[in-house]
mmCIF file of C-alpha atoms and ligand atoms in Angstrom:
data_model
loop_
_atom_site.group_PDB
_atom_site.id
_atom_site.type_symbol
_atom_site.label_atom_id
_atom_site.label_comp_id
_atom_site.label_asym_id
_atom_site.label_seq_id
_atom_site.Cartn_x
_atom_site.Cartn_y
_atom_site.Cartn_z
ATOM 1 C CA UNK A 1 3.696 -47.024 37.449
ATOM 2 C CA UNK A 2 3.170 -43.977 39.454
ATOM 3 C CA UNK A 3 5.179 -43.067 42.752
ATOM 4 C CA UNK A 4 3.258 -45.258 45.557
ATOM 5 C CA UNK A 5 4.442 -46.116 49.006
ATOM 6 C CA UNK A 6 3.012 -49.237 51.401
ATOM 7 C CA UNK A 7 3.070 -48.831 54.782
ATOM 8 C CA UNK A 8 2.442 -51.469 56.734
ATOM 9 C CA UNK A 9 0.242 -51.054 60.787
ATOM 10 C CA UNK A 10 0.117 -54.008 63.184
ATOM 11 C CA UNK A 11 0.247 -54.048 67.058
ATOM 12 C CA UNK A 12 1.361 -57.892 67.990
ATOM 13 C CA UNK A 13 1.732 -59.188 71.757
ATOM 14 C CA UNK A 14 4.880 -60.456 72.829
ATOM 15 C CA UNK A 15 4.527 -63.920 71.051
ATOM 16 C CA UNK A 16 3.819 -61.835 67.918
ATOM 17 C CA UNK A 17 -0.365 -62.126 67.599
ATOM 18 C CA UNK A 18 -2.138 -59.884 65.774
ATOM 19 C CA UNK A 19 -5.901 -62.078 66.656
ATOM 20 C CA UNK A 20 -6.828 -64.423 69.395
ATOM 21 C CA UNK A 21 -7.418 -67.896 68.576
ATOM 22 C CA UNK A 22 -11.351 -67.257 67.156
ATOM 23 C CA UNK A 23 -9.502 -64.842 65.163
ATOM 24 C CA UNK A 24 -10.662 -61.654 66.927
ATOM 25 C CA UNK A 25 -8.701 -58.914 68.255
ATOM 26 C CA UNK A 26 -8.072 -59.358 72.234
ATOM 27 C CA UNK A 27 -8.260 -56.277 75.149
ATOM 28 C CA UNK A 28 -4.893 -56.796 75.182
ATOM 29 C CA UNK A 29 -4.259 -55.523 71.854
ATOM 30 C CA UNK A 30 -7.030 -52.943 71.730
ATOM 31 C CA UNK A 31 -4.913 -49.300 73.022
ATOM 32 C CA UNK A 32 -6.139 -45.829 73.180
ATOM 33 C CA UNK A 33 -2.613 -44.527 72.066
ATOM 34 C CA UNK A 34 -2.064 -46.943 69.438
ATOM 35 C CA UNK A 35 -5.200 -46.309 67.841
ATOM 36 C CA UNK A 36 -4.888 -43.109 67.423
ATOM 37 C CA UNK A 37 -1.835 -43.082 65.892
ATOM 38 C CA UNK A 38 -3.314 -45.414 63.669
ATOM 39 C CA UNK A 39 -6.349 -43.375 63.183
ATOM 40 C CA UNK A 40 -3.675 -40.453 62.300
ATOM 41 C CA UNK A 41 -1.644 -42.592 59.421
ATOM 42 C CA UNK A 42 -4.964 -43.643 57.596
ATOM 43 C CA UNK A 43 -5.758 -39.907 57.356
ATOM 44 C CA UNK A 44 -2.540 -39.398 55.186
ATOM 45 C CA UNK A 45 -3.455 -42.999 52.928
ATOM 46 C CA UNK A 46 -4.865 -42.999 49.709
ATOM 47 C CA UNK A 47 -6.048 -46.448 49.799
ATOM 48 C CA UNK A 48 -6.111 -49.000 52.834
ATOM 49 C CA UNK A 49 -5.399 -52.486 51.613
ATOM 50 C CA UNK A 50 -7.156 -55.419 53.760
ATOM 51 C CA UNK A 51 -8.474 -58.435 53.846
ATOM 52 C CA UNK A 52 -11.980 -59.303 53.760
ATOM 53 C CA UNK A 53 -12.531 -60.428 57.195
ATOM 54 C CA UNK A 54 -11.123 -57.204 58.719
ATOM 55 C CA UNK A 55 -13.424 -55.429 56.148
ATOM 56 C CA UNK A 56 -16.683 -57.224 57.692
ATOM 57 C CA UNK A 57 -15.191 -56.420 61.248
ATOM 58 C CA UNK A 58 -14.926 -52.619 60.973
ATOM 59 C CA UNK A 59 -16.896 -49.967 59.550
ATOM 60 C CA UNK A 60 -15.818 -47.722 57.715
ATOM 61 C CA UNK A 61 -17.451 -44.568 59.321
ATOM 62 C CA UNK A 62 -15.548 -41.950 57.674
ATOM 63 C CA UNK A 63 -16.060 -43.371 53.830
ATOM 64 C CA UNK A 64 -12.106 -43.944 53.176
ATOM 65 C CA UNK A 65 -11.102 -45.972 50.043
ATOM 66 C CA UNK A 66 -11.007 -49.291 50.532
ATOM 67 C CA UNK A 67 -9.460 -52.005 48.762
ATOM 68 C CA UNK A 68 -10.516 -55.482 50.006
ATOM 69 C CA UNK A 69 -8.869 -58.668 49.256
ATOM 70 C CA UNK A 70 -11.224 -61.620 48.583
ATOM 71 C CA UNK A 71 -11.238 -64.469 46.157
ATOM 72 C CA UNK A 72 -14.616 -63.795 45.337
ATOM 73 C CA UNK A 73 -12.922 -61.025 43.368
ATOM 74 C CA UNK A 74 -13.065 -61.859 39.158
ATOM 75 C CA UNK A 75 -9.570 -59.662 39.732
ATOM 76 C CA UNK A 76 -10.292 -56.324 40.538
ATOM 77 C CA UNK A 77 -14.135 -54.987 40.842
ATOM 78 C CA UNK A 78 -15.698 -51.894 41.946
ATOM 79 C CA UNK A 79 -18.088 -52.455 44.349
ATOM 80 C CA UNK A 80 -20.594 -50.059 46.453
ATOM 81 C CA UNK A 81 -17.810 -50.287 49.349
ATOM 82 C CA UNK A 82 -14.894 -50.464 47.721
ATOM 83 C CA UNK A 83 -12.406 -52.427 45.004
ATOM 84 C CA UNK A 84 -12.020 -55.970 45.427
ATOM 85 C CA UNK A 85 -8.925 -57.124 44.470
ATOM 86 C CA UNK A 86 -8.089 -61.165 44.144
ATOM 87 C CA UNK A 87 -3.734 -61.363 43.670
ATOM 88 C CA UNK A 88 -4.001 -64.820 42.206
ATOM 89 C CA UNK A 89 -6.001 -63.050 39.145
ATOM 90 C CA UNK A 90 -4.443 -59.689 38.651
ATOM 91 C CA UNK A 91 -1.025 -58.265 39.681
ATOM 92 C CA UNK A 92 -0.209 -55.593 42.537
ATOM 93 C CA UNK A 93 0.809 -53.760 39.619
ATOM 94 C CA UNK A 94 -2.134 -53.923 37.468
ATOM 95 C CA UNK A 95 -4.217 -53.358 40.305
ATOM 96 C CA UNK A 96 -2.834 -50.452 42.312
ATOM 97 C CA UNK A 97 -2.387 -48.426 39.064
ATOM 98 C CA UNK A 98 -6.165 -48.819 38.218
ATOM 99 C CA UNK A 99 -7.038 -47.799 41.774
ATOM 100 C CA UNK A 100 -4.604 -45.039 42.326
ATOM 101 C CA UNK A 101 -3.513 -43.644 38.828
ATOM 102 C CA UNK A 102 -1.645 -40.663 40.243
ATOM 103 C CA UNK A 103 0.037 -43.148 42.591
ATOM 104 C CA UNK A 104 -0.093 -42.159 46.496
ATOM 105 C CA UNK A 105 0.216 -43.718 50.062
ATOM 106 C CA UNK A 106 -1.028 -47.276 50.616
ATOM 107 C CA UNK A 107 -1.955 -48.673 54.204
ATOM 108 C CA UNK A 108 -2.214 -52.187 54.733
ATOM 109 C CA UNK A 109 -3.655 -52.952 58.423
ATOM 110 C CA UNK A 110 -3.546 -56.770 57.643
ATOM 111 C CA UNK A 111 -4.428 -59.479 58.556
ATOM 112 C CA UNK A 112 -1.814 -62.395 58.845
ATOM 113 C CA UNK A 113 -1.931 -63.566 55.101
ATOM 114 C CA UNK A 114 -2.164 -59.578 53.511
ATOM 115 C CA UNK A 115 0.590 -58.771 55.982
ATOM 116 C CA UNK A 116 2.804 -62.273 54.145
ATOM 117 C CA UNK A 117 1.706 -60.872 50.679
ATOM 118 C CA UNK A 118 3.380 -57.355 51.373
ATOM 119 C CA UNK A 119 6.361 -59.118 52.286
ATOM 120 C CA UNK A 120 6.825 -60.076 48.948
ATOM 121 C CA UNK A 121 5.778 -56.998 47.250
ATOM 122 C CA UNK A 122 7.940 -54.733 49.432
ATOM 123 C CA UNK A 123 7.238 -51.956 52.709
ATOM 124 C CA UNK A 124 8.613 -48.931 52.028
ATOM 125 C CA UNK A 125 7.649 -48.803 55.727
ATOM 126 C CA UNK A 126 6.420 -51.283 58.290
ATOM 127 C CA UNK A 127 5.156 -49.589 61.611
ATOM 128 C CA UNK A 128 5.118 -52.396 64.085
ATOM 129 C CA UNK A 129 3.556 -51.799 67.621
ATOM 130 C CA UNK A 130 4.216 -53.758 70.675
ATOM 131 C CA UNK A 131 1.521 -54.342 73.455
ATOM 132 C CA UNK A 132 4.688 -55.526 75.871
ATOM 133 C CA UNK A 133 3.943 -58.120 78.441
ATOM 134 C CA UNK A 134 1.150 -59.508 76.859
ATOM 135 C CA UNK A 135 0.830 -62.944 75.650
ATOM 136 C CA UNK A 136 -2.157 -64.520 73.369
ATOM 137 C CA UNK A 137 -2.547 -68.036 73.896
ATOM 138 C CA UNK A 138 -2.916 -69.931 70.335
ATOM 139 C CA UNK A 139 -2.903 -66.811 68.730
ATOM 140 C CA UNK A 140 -3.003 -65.666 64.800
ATOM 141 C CA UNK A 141 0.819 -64.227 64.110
ATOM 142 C CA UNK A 142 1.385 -61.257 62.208
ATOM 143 C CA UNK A 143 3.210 -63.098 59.782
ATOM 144 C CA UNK A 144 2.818 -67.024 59.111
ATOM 145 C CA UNK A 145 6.664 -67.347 59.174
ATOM 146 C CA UNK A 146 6.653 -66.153 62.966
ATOM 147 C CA UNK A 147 7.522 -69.218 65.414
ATOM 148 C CA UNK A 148 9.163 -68.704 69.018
ATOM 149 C CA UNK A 149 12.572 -68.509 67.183
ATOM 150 C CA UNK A 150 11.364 -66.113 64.659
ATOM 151 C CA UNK A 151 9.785 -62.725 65.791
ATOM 152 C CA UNK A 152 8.129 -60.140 63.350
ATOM 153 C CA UNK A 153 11.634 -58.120 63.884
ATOM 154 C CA UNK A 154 13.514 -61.108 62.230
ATOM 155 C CA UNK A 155 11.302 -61.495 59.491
ATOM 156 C CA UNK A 156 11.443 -57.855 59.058
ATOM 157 C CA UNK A 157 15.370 -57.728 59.268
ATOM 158 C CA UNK A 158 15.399 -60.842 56.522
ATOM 159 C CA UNK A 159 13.574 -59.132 54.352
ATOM 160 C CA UNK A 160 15.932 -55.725 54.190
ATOM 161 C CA UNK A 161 14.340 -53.281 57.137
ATOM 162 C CA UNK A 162 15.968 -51.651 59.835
ATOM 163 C CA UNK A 163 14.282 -50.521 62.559
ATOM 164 C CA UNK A 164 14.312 -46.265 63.532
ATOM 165 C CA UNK A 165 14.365 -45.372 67.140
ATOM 166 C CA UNK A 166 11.829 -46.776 69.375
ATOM 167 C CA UNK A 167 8.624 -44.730 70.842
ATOM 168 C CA UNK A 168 6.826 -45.234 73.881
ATOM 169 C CA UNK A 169 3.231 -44.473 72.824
ATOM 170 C CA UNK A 170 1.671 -45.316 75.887
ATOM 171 C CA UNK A 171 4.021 -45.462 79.140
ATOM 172 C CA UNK A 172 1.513 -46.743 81.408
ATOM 173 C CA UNK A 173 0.805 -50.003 79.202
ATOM 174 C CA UNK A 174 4.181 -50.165 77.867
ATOM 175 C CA UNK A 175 3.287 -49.693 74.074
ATOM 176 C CA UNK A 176 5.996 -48.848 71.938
ATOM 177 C CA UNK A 177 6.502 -48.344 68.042
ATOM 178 C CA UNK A 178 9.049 -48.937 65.804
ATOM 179 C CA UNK A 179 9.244 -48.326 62.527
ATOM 180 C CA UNK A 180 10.872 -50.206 59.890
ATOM 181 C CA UNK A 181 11.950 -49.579 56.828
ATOM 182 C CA UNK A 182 14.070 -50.740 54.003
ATOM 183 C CA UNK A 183 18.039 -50.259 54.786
ATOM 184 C CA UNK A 184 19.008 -48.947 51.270
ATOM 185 C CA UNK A 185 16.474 -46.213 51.240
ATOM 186 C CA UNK A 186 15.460 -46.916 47.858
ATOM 187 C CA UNK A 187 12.493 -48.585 47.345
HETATM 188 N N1 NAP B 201 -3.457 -56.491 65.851
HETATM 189 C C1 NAP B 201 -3.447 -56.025 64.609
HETATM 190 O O1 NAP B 201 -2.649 -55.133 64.260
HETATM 191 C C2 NAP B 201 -4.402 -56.588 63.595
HETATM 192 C C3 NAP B 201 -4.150 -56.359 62.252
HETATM 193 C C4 NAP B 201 -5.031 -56.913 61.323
HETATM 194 C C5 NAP B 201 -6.115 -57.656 61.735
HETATM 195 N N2 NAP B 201 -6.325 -57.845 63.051
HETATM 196 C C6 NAP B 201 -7.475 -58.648 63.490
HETATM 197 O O2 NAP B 201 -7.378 -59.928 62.870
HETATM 198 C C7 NAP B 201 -8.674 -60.340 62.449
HETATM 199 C C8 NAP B 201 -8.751 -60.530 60.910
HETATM 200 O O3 NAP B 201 -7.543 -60.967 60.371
HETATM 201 P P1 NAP B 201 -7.470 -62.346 59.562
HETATM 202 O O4 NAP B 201 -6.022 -62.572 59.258
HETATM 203 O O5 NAP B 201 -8.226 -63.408 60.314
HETATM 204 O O6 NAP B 201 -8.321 -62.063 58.242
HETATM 205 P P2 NAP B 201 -8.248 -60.935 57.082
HETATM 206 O O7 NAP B 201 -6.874 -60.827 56.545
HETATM 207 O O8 NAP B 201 -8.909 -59.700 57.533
HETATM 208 O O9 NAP B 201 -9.189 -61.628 55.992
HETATM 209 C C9 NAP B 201 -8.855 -62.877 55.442
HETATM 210 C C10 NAP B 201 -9.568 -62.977 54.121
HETATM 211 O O10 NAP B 201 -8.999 -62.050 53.191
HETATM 212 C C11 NAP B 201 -8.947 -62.620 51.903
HETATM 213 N N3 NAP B 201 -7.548 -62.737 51.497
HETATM 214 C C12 NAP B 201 -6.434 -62.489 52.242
HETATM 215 N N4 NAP B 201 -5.327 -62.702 51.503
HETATM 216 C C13 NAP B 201 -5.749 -63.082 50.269
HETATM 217 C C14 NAP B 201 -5.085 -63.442 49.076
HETATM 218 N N5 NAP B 201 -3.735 -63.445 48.984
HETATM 219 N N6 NAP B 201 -5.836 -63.778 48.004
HETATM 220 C C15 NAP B 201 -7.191 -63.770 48.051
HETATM 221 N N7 NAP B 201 -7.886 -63.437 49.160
HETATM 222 C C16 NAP B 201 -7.165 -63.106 50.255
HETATM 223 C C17 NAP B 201 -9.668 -63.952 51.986
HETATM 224 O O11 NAP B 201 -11.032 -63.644 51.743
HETATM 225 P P3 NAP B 201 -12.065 -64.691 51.017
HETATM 226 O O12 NAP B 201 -12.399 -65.686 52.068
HETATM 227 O O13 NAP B 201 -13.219 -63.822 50.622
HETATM 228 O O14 NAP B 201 -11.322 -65.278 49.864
HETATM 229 C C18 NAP B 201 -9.437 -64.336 53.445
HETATM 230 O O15 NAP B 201 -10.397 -65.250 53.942
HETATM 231 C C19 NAP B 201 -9.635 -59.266 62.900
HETATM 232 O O16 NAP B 201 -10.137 -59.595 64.159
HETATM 233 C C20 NAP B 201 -8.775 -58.052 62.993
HETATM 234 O O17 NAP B 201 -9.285 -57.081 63.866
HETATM 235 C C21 NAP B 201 -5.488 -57.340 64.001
#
């Protein structure tokens, strides 16, 4: 397979929530700094992988190339917006080589179960934003694993990533980044 690198964009709250409890992103997690940041990152993906709800959520004003997880998918399909990929029918593999032969950078903006299936398949980086202070009651985690003892850094440390130095993004609301990525450098 050609060269291709997943990086990994959520901003949690302090008891790790990427979604209130009707699923949708809170005020709280919605930041000016953050977002453009984010806004920069997509500009230098190939692909963005997400799942379907997030892909009904937000246009897709500037026409990137999407790849939507759904199991409506046969596998992988073209479709007017973008491919739809289903991982119980085809590999990561199979898939990402169809949709980006010449390999290249993959964002994956969630949500909570595309963030779990990464896990698995391996970050080469995981940028992980922290609205600090902020707390959403019965909340959707970034990962399911997450519990009180369990933050998105432990799950993150389990799974081989170290974290580089931390960034204030936005001093006033106390955003910070920190990115993570695998310890041996080689994946
Ligand atoms: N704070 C953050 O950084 C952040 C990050 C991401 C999302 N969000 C917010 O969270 C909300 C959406 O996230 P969400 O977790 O509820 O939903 P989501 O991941 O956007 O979409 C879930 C859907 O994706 C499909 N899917 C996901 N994994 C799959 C798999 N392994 N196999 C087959 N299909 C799969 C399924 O579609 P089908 O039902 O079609 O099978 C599933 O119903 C939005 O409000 C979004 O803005 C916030």
């Amino acid at each position: 397979m050609s060269q291709v690198e997943i990086h990994g964009y959520a901003i949690v709250s302090d008891n790790e929530c990427i979604a209130d409890a009707s699923g949708h992103t809170p005020e709280v997690l919605r930041n000016e700094a953050d977002w453009a940041y984010f806004q920069a990152e997509l500009n230098k993906s190939a692909v963005i992988v997400l799942g379907r709800l997030g892909h009904e959520a937000n246009a897709n004003p500037k026409g990137r190339l999407r790849m939507i997880l759904s199991s409506s998918s046969p596998g992988l399909e073209r479709r007017a917006d973008g491919w739809w990929w289903h991982p119980g029918k085809l590999s990561w593999a199979e898939a990402i080589s169809t949709v980006l032969p010449a390999g290249g950078r993959v964002a994956v903006p969630g949500g909570r179960q595309v963030f779990d299936l990464f896990l698995d398949i391996g970050y080469d980086a995981f940028h992980l934003t922290r609205a600090e202070g902020t707390h959403v009651p019965d909340g959707v985690p970034v990962f399911s694993e997450c519990r009180a003892s369990r933050n998105a850094e432990t799950i993150l440390s389990e799974r081989g990533l170290v974290p580089g130095e931390r960034r204030v993004l936005d001093p006033a609301s106390r955003v910070t980044l920190a990115i993570w990525r695998p310890s041996d450098g080689n994946s």
